[in-house]
Amino acid sequence: MLEIKNLHAIVESEGIEILKGVNLTVNKGEIHAIMGPNGSGKSTLAKVVAGHPNYEVTDGDILFNGESILELDPDERAHAGLFLAFQYPVEVPGVTNTTLLRESYNTIAASRGREELDPLEFDDYIQGKLELVEMNPDFLERSVNTGFSGGEKKRNEIFQMAVLQPVLSLLDETDSGLDIDALRIVADGINKLHGDDDGVVLITHYQRLLNYIVPDYVHVMIGGKIVKSGGKELAFELEEKGYDWLESLATVNGEAK
Amino acid sequence: MSETKALESMIGEEYKYGFTTDVEYEDFPIGINEDIVRLISGKKNEPEWMTEFRLKAYRAWTEMKEPSWFNATYEKPKFDKLQFYSAPKNTPKLNSLDEVDPNIRETYEKLGIPLEEQKMLSGVAVDAVFDSVSIFTTFKEKLAEAGVIFCSISEAVREYPELVKKYMGSVVPVRDNFYAALNSAVFSDGSFCYVPKDTICPMELSTYFRINNMNSGQFERTLIIAEENSHVSYLEGCTAPMYDEHQLHAAVVELIAMDNAEIKYSTIQNWYSGDEDGRGGIYNFVTKRGACRGHHSKISWTQLETGSAVTLKYPSVILQGDYSVGEFYSVAVTNKRQQADTGTKMIHLGKNTKSTIISKGISAGNSNNSYRGEVKFSKKADNARNYSQCDSMLIGQTCGAHTFPYIESANPTGKVEHEATTSRVGEEQIFYLQQRGISEQDAISLIVNGFCKEVLKELPMEFAVEANKLLGIKLEGSVG
Ligand SMILES: Nc1ncnc2c1ncn2[C@@H]1O[C@H](COP(=O)(O)OP(=O)(O)O)[C@@H](O)[C@H]1O
Ligand SMILES: [Mg+2]
């Protein structure tokens, strides 16, 4: 479903290369975890896949359902079924959650040939989604993320994921900022949303989340590359040993290039 | 193309009301002196007292200097080159729409304001002012049934002299400021509205101002009086063709609210704003002031200012009556080389008076957008309260936003609450919404409308759609 091939990307304004040849394949029904120390390029990878304008792809390709999406605008990628839960969700004052979600839902539905919902139908539709992440209905009429606590913002991202029903979800540090109860609720929600037809990529630097959402594969990203991949046991190994023992792997490979 | 660039180009969307109407004008001399003031008064068949009012104002004006205290620079108008009165030929006094020059009728059609009553938004009466003269006023009979007078100010001077004499200049004195004095001397047309005691005006009133002639100034004069226990809502809209030269629109608007009366005055200002290099566009120098004379009276200004090369405008309220309320809701959008210095004054004289100021400035391009507000509590204004909120939004790196709040309190029981924020329409916000499937244009529209929401919801419902559309035109367009 998602194939990232030898992806190199730079920060457009400064020319600094952040992604230095990332390879990753996600198939339907799979959950992947990408772990790695701060600053290793995890968020950048997610943003580049989603089409953030600050980054330029200088080499490699991103295929979604077999076709390159490099030329697509971020909204077109969203229409194709790509969803990014932001590490730092953005505040949009004056625009209510409902307004945003209805507009999002209907735009995506229209582009995928699904039926659009009128405001009343939409109200009914999202009630069930609220329950999924135990979200207070009051949040629907509040401005998007405005004045939300860190944890509320993260929960709101997963609520949006539930409403929009993406094909591929990139969840960037969704666990950070959540207390243990909220973490359990959000993780349960993600597990319920995930099925045989969609893929999930969890980005995290703690093993904690993986106790609740069990990944099929774990990848370690260091210095803009995936330096090691394995099964879920790799997460435990990282928990124990940290990332230091892998750092050398990154440099050796980096210089060998 | 970076997102910011795309944003700027959207805001720079072409002006849609820039066409010129081909009409034949009456001859009128250029420049200004006492004879010209008399000539204007003569054209309008005014009584002697009105001519005297004008002459007094003219003499005062000649002794005054053009102000320069605001945050804008511009080439001073050349008053000796300006034509102070400009009327299309063959439109002396109109009783039927058939007498209106078809070209002018078509102009209003193109602006989306058909003058045939059956085509109009029901429930909205329109006074159409073309250059210096009022062309037509709709729904006059229906309003008369309710006892409401709605006509052009020229007609009011002739038909209701006692009212005009009593109130004109009572809120904005002739010597108030340079442009108010000039307006008092040469004012052309505008609307007059009188709502009698215990009357709720049965429909929205509105005036559409159109400047067509390249070399003329427009000197709008509007007077609205709401007697005890009455209520009226009024809206003005403004457009002008695109010319390379600047044109002057210097208005004076006076509002008077008696006991328990309420006046809601809304403006959608979309004068031509000039080109990328600051060539052309309207100078919008306006004195608007309301007096809450009665107790529990209320005056509310709402403005959506998107046009003009230079705007200097401070719709104000004098809160004389105890428990009176003043409100100012403003959205000012500037782009290209536009300069806006706008805000309000709330002068609290009565006890328990209350004022609210919500100002939203959006600046893009190389424009400059300033909020200037003054809140004054006089010695006798016990328990006066003010709430002010001034938010600025910047688009791009080359525009400016400034806030100048002044607070003056001579009464220790007064309370003022002031909040101000500045934000930048971020690429992050746009990316976030785009990631949710929303197009770049719609994202910007959502962000800007969200930012202005508290103000837009104050506009009369009939015009909310128009306002959204205007923000749309101003803020959307071709994305590269
Ligand atoms: N827009 C940007 N401008 C400059 N540097 C950036 C930008 N985006 C990311 N970087 C840099 O790239 C590196 C990787 O960042 P990021 O992808 O956020 O890491 P992670 O999510 O793994 O913590 C960091 O050194 C960060 O400072
Ligand atoms: Mg990160």
Coordinates of N, CA and C and ligand atoms in Angstrom, one line a residue, chain A residues 43 87 172-173, ligand 2:
Chain A
S43 N 9.5 12.7 12.5 CA 8.4 13.7 12.1 C 8.6 14.1 10.7
Q87 N 2.2 15.6 15.5 CA 2.9 15.6 16.8 C 2.5 16.9 17.6
D172 N 2.0 10.5 14.7 CA 3.3 11.0 15.2 C 3.2 11.3 16.7
E173 N 3.9 10.5 17.5 CA 4.0 10.8 18.9 C 2.6 11.0 19.6
Ligands
MG2 MG 9.0 14.3 16.1

